[in-house]
Short mmCIF file of C-alpha atoms in Angstrom, two decimals:
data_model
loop_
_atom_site.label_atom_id
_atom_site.label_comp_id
_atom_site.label_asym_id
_atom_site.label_seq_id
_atom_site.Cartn_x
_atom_site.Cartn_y
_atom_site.Cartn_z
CA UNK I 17 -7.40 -115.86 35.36
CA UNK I 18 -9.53 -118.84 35.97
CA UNK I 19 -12.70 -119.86 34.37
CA UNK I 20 -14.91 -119.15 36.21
CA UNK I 21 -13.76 -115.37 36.00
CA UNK I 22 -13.40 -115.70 32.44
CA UNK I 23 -16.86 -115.98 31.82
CA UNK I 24 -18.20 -113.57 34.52
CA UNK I 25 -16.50 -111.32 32.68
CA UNK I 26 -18.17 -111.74 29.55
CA UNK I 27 -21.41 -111.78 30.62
CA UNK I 28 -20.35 -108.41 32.25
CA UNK I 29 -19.91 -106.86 28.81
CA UNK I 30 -23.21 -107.16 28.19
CA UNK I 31 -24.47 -105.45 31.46
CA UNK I 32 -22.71 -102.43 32.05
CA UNK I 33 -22.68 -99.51 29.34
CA UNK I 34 -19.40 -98.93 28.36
CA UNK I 35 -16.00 -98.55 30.25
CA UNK I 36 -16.84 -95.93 32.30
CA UNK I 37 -15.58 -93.13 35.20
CA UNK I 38 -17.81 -91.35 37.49
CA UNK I 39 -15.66 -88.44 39.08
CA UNK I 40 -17.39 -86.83 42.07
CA UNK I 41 -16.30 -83.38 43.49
CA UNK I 42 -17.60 -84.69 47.14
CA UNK I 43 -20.23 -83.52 49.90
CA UNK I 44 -22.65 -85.14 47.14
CA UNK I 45 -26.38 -85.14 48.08
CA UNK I 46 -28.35 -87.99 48.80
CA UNK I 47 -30.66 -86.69 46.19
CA UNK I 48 -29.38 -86.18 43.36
CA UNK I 49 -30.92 -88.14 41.43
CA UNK I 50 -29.37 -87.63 38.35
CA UNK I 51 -26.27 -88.33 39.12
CA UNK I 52 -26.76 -91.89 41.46
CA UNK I 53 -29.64 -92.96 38.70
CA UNK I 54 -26.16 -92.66 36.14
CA UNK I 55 -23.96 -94.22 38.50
CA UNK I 56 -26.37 -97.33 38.61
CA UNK I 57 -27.30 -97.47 35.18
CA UNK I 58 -23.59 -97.57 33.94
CA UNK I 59 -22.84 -100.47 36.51
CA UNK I 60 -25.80 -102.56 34.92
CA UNK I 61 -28.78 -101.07 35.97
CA UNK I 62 -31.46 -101.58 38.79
CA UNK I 63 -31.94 -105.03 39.84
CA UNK I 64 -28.27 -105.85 38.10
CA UNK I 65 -25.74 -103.19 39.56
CA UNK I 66 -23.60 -105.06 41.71
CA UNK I 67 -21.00 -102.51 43.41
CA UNK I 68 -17.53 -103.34 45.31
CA UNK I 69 -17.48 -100.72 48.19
CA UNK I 70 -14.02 -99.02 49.35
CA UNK I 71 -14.25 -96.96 51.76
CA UNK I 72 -10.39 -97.08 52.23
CA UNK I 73 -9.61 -93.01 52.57
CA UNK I 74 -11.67 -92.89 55.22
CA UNK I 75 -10.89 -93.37 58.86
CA UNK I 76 -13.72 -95.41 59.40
CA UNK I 77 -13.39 -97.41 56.52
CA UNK I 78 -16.74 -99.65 57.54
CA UNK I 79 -18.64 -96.75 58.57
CA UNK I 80 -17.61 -95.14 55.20
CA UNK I 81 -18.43 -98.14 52.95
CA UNK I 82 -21.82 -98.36 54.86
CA UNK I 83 -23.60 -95.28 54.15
CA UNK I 84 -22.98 -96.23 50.08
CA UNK I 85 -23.82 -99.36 50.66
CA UNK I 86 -27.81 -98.82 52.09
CA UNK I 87 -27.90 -95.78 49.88
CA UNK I 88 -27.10 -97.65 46.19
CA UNK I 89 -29.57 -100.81 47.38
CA UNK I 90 -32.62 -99.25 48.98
CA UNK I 91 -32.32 -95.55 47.52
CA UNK I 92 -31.49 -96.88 44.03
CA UNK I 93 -32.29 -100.13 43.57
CA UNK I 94 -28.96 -102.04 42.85
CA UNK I 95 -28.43 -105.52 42.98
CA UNK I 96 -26.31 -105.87 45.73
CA UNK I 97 -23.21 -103.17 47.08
CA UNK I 98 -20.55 -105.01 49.40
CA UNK I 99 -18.07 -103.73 51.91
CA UNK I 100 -14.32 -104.27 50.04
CA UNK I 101 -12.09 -104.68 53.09
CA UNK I 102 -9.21 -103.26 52.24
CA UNK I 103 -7.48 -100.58 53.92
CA UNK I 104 -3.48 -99.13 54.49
CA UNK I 105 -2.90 -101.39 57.45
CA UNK I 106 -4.55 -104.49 56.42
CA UNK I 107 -1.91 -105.36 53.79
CA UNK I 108 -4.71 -107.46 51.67
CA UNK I 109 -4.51 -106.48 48.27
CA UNK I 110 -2.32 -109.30 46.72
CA UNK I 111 -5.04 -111.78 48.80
CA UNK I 112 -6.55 -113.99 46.29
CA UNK I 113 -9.77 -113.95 48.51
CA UNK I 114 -9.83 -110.04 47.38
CA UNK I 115 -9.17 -110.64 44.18
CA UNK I 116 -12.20 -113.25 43.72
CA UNK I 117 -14.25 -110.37 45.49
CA UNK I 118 -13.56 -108.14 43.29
CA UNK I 119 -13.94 -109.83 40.27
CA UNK I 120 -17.54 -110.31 41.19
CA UNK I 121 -18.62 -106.87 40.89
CA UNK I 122 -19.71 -104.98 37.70
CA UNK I 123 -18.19 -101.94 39.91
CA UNK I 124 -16.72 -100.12 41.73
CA UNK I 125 -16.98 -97.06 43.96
CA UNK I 126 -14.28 -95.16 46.42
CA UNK I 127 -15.61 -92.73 49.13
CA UNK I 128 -13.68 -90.08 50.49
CA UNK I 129 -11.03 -89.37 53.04
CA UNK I 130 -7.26 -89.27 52.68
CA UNK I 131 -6.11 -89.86 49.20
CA UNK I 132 -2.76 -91.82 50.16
CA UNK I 133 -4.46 -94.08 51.96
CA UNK I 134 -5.91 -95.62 48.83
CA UNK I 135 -2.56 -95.73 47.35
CA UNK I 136 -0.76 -96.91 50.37
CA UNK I 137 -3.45 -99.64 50.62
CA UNK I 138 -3.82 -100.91 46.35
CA UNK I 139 -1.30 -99.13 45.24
CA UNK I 140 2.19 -98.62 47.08
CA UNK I 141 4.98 -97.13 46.51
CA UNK I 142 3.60 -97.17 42.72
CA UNK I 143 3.30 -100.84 42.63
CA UNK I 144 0.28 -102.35 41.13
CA UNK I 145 -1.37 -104.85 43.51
CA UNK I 146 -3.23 -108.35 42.08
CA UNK I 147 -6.66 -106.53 43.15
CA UNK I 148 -5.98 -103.19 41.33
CA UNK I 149 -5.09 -105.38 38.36
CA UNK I 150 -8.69 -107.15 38.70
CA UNK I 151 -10.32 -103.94 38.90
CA UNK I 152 -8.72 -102.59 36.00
CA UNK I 153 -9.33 -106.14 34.23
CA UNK I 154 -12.96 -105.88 34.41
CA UNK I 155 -13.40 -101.79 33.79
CA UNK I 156 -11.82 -102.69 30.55
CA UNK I 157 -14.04 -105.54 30.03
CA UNK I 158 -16.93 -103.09 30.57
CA UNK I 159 -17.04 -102.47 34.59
CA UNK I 160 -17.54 -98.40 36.04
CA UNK I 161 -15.14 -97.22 38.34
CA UNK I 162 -16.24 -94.33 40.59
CA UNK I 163 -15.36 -92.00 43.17
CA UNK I 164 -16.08 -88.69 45.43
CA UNK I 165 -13.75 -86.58 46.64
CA UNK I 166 -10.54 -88.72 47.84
CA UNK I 167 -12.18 -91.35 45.77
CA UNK I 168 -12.15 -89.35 42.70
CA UNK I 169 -8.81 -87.49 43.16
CA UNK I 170 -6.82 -90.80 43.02
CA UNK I 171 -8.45 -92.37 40.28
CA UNK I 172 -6.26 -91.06 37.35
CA UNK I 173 -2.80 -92.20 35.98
CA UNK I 174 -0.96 -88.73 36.47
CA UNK I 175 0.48 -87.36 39.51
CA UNK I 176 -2.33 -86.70 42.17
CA UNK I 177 -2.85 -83.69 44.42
CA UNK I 178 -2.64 -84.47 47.82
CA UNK I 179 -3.20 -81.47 49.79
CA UNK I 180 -2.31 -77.71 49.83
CA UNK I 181 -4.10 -73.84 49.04
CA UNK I 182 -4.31 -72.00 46.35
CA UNK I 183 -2.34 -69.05 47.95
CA UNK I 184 0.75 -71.02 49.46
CA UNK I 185 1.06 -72.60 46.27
CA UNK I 186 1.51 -69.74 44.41
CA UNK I 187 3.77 -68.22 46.55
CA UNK I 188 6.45 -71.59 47.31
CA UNK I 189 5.22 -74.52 44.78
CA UNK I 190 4.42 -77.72 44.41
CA UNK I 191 6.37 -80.26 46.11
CA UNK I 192 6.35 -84.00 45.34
CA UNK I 193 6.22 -86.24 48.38
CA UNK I 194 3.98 -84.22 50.45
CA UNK I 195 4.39 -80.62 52.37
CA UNK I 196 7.68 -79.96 53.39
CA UNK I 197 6.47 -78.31 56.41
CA UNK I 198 4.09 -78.62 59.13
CA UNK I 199 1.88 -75.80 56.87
CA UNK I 200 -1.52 -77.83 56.04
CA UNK I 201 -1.44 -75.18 53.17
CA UNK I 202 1.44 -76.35 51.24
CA UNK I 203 0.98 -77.59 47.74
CA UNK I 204 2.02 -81.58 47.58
CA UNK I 205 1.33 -84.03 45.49
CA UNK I 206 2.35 -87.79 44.71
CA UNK I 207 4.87 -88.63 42.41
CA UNK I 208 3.95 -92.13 41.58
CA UNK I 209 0.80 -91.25 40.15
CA UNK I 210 -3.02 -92.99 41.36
CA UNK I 211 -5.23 -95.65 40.00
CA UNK I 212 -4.34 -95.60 36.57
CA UNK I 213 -8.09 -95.58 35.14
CA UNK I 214 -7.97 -92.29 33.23
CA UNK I 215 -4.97 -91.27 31.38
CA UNK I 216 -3.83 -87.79 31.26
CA UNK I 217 -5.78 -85.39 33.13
CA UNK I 218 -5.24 -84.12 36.92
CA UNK I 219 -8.89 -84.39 38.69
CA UNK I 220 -8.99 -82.22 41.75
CA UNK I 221 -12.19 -81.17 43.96
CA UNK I 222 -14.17 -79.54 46.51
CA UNK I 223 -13.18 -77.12 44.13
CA UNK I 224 -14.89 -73.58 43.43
CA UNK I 225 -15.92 -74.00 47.08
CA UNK I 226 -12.83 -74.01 48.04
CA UNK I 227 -10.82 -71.61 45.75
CA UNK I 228 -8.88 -74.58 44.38
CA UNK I 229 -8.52 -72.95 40.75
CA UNK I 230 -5.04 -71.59 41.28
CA UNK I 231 -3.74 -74.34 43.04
CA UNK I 232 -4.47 -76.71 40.42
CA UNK I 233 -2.99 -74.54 37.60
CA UNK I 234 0.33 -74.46 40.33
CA UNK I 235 0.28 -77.92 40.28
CA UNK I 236 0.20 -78.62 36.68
CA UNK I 237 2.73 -76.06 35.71
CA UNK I 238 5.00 -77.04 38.27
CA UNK I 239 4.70 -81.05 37.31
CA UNK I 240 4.20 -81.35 33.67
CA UNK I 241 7.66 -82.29 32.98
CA UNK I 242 7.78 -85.07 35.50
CA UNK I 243 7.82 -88.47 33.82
CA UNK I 244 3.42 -88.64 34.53
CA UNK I 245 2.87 -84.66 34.23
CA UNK I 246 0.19 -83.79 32.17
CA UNK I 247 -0.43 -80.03 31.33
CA UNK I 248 -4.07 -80.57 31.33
CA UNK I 249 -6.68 -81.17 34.88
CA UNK I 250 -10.20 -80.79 35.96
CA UNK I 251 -11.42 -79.66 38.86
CA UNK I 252 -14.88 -81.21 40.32
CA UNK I 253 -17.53 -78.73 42.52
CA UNK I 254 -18.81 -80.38 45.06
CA UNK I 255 -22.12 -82.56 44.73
CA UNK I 256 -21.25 -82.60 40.84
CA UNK I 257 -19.69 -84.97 38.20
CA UNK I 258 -18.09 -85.72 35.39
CA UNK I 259 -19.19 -89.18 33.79
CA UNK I 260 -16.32 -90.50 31.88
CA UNK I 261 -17.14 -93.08 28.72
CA UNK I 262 -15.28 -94.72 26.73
CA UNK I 263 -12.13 -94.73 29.26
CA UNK I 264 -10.16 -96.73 26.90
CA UNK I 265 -11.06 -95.53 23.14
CA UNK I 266 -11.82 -91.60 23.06
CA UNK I 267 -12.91 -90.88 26.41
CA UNK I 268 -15.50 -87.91 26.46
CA UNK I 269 -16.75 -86.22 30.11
CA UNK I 270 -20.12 -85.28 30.67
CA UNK I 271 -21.23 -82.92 33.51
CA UNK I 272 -24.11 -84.34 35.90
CA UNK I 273 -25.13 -81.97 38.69
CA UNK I 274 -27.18 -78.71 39.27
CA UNK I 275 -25.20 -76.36 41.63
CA UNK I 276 -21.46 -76.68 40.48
CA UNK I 277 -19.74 -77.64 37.26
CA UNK I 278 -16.07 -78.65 36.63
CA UNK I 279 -13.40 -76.46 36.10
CA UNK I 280 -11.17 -77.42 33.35
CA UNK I 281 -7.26 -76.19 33.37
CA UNK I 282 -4.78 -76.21 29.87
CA UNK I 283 -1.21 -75.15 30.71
CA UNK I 284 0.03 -75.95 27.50
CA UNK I 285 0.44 -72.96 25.91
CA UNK I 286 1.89 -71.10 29.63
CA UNK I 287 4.25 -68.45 29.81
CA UNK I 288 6.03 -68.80 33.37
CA UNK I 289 7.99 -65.38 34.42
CA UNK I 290 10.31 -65.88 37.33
CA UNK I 291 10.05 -63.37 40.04
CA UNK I 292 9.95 -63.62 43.68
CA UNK I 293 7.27 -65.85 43.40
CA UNK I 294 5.97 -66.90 39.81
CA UNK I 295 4.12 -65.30 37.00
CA UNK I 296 1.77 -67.19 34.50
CA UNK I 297 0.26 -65.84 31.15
CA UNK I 298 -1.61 -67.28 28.71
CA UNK I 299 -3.37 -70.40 31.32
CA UNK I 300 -6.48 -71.51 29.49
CA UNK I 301 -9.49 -72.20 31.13
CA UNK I 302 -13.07 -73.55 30.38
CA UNK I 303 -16.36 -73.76 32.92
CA UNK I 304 -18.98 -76.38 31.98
CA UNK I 305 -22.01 -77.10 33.79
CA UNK I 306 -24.68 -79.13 33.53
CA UNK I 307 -24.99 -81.30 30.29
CA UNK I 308 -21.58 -79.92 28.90
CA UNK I 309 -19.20 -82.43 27.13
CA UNK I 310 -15.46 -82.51 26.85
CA UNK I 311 -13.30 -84.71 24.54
CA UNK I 312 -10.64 -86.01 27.24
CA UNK I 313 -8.20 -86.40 24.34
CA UNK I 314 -7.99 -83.03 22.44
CA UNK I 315 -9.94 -81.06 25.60
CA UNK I 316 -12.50 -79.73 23.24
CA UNK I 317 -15.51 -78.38 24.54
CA UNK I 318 -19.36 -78.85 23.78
CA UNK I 319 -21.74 -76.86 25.57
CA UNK I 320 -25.14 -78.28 26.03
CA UNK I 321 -27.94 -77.81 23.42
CA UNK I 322 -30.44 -75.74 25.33
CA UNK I 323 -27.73 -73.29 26.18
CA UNK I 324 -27.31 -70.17 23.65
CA UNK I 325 -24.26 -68.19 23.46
CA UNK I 326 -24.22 -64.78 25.95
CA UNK I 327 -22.54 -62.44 23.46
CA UNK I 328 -25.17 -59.69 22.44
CA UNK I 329 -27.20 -60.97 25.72
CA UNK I 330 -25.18 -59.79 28.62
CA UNK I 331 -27.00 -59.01 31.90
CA UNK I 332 -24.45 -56.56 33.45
CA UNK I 333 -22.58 -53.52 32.26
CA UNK I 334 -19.06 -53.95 33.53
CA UNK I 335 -17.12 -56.72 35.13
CA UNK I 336 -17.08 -56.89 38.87
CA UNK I 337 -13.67 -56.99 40.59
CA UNK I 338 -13.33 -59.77 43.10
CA UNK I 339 -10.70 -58.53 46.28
CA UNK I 340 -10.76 -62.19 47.20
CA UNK I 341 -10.45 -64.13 44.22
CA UNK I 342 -8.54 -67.05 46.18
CA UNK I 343 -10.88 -67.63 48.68
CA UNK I 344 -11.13 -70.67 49.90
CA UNK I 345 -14.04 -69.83 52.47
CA UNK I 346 -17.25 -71.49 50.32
CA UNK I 347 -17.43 -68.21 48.56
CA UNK I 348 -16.96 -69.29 44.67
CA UNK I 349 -15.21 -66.47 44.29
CA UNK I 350 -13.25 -67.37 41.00
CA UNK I 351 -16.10 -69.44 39.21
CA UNK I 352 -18.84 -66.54 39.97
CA UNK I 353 -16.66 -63.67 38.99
CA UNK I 354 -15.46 -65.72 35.83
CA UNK I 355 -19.58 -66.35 35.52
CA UNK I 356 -20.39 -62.79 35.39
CA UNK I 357 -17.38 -61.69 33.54
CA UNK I 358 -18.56 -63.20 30.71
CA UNK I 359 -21.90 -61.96 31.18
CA UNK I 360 -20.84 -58.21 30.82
CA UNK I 361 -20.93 -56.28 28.00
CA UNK I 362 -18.36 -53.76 28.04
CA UNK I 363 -14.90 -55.14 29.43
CA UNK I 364 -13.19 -57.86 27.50
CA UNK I 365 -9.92 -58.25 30.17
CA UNK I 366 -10.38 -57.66 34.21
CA UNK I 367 -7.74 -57.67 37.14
CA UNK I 368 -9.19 -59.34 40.23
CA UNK I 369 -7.12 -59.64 43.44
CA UNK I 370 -6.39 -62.00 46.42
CA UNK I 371 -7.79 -60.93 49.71
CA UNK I 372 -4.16 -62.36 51.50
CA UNK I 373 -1.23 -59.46 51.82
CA UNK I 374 2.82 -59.80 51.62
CA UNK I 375 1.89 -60.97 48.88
CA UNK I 376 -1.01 -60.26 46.87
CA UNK I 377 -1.65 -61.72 43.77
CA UNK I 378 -3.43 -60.17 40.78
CA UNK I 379 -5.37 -62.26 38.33
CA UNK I 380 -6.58 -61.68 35.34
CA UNK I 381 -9.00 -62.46 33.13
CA UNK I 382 -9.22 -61.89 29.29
CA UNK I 383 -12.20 -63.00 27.26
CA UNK I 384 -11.01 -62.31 23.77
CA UNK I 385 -10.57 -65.70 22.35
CA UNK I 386 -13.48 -66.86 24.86
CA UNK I 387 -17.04 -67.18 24.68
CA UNK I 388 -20.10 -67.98 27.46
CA UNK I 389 -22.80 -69.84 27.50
CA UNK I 390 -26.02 -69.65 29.38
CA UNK I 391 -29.65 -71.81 30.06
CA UNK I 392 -32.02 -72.32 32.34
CA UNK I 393 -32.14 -75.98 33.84
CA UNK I 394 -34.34 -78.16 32.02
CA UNK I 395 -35.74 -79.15 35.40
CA UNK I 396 -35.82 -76.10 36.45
CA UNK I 397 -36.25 -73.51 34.20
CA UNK I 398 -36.17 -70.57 36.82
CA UNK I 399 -32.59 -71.64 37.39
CA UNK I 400 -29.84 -70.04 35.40
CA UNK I 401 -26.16 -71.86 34.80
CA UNK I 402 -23.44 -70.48 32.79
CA UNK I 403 -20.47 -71.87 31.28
CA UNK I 404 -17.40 -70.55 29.28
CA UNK I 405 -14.43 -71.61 26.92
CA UNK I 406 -11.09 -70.48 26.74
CA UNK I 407 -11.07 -67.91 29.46
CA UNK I 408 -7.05 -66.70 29.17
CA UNK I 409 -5.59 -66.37 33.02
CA UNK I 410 -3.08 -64.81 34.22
CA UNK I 411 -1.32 -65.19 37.46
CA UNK I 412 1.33 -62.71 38.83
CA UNK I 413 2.59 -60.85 42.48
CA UNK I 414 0.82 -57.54 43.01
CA UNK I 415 3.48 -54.86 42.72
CA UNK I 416 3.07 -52.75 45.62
CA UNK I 417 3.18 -48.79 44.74
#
């Protein structure tokens, strides 16, 4: 490292908050303000944020890296945001030009796409290129990394999801490598891990819009063992985040964003029954929304102080069954059933179904070691959110009768 990036990067110390993540579940607005006004502050701030553009998942890499780049200077008032050109074909990555470009960022942000592309491109075949080294150089040094959608799914250091639906992967797997058919729904993921920014968690998204819940508990079960498995993931709704600090001490997530939250997943503590598909038991599961903490290294939960608990305050009688609790048609089937599940006040354990035959699953929900949460927005206090911890799930094939 030469001087000259020696001391850019200690004056970057002093400009960016902390070593920082900004995980985006995709199809993010425009206008959410809290969530880009976080973004820029934790680069540096208005008038300082300088950001390093990817828009390398995309197909239109340019056209990608564009829309962030107006957006982040004349919506929200950084510094400067420049185009990165680096994509899968343009084999640039060990380029010292890069490198220098890089290094004069205080961050970094990936837009969405195709997942591999970003790893074909900085990181192939699991090797780590000289600009992905740079990158992670100055995050440590204080830089925020950031992503949406494909951006945010390859950011972490375990294996990353790279395609598939909740239903086929219940029924055949997980398969490293990618699909081992021409079925788009088949349940792959990459071996070799992503980025390498945040250690030990699966991020997934577009998530309770599209029914991703089971898929990612699939994918964690089915990996764990691998040499970067992890039994623990998150799982982003779409135009919502979780702002990571403290990436490289005790790294705690924070939810930003109004109409989602961020699923989390704990296999740890699974029991897996072998049948003609598979069974799961004992799958924990928390919801947090807006203003909701979690400790990224014990996965402790801390709900957000104007939210009060929902036991003694429940709005409904019974649970609702869902009959399509896998959907994957916008329907946030799982995440409002779990919602209202928790806000009943008579069942403790429910059995929801998947709307797909030959077979259908049964899942089930059991709220005895749980508890919700609910608030109204503090911007918006004719809004309602709710959240929950240690929702038990269970997973298994419908036994016809």
């Amino acid at each position: 490292m030469g001087l000259l990036s020696l001391t850019f990067l200690t004056a970057l110390v002093g400009l960016a908050a902390s070593q920082s993540a900004v995980f985006i579940g995709g199809n993010e607005s425009e206008e959410n303000v809290p969530l880009w006004d976080k973004v820029i502050e934790l680069a540096g701030g208005k008038g300082v944020a300088k950001f390093g553009i990817f828009g390398t998942a995309s197909s239109d890499p340019e056209g990608s890296a564009a829309y962030y780049i107006d957006m982040l200077i004349n919506v929200y008032g950084a510094a400067s945001a420049t185009y990165i050109p680096i994509t899968e074909t343009s084999n640039n990555a060990d380029d010292p030009a890069m490198v220098d470009l890089v290094r004069q960022q205080t961050a970094f942000f990936f837009g969405g796409g195709d997942q591999l592309r970003i790893l074909n491109a900085i990181r192939p075949a699991g090797r780590e290129t000289l600009v992905l080294t740079a990158m992670k150089e100055m995050v440590k040094a204080g830089a925020m990394v950031g992503g949406t959608s494909a951006g945010a799914a390859c950011l972490s250091d375990t294996v990353m999801i790279t395609g598939g639906s909740s239903y086929d992967g219940l029924i055949y797997g997980a398969f490293s490598g990618g699909p081992k058919s021409n079925n788009p729904g088949d349940l792959s993921y990459d071996e070799h891990g992503g980025l390498g920014f945040l250690a030990g968690w699966v991020p997934d998204t577009h998530f309770s819009e599209r029914g991703r819940e089971a898929r990612l508990i699939r994918l964690l079960q089915d990996s764990r063992y691998r040499d970067i498995g992890t039994p623990w993931g998150f799982g982003l709704d779409e135009d919502t985040a979780l702002v990571v600090t403290d990436l490289y001490t005790r790294p705690v997530g924070k939810v930003i964003g109004t109409s989602g939250g961020v699923f989390i997943a704990d296999v740890t503590n699974t029991i897996v029954t072998p049948s003609t598909t598979t069974n799961y038991e004992g799958v924990s599961a928390h919801y947090l929304t807006q203003d909701d903490t979690i400790d990224l290294t014990t996965g402790n939960v801390t709900f957000a102080s104007w939210k009060t608990p929902l036991k003694g305050n429940e709005q409904y009688a019974n649970a609702e069954i869902s009959n399509d609790i896998l959907s994957s048609k916008r329907s946030r089937s799982w995440a409002s059933a779990a919602a209202q599940f928790f806000d009943n006040q008579l069942d403790d354990t429910v059995t929801h179904f998947s709307f797909e035959k030959n077979p259908t699953f049964e899942v089930s929900f059991n709220r005895l070691s749980g508890a919700g949460y609910r608030g109204p927005l503090p911007n918006d206090p004719l809004t309602f959110v709710v959240s929950h911890e240690n929702l038990q799930v269970g997973i298994r094939e419908s036994i016809a009768v």
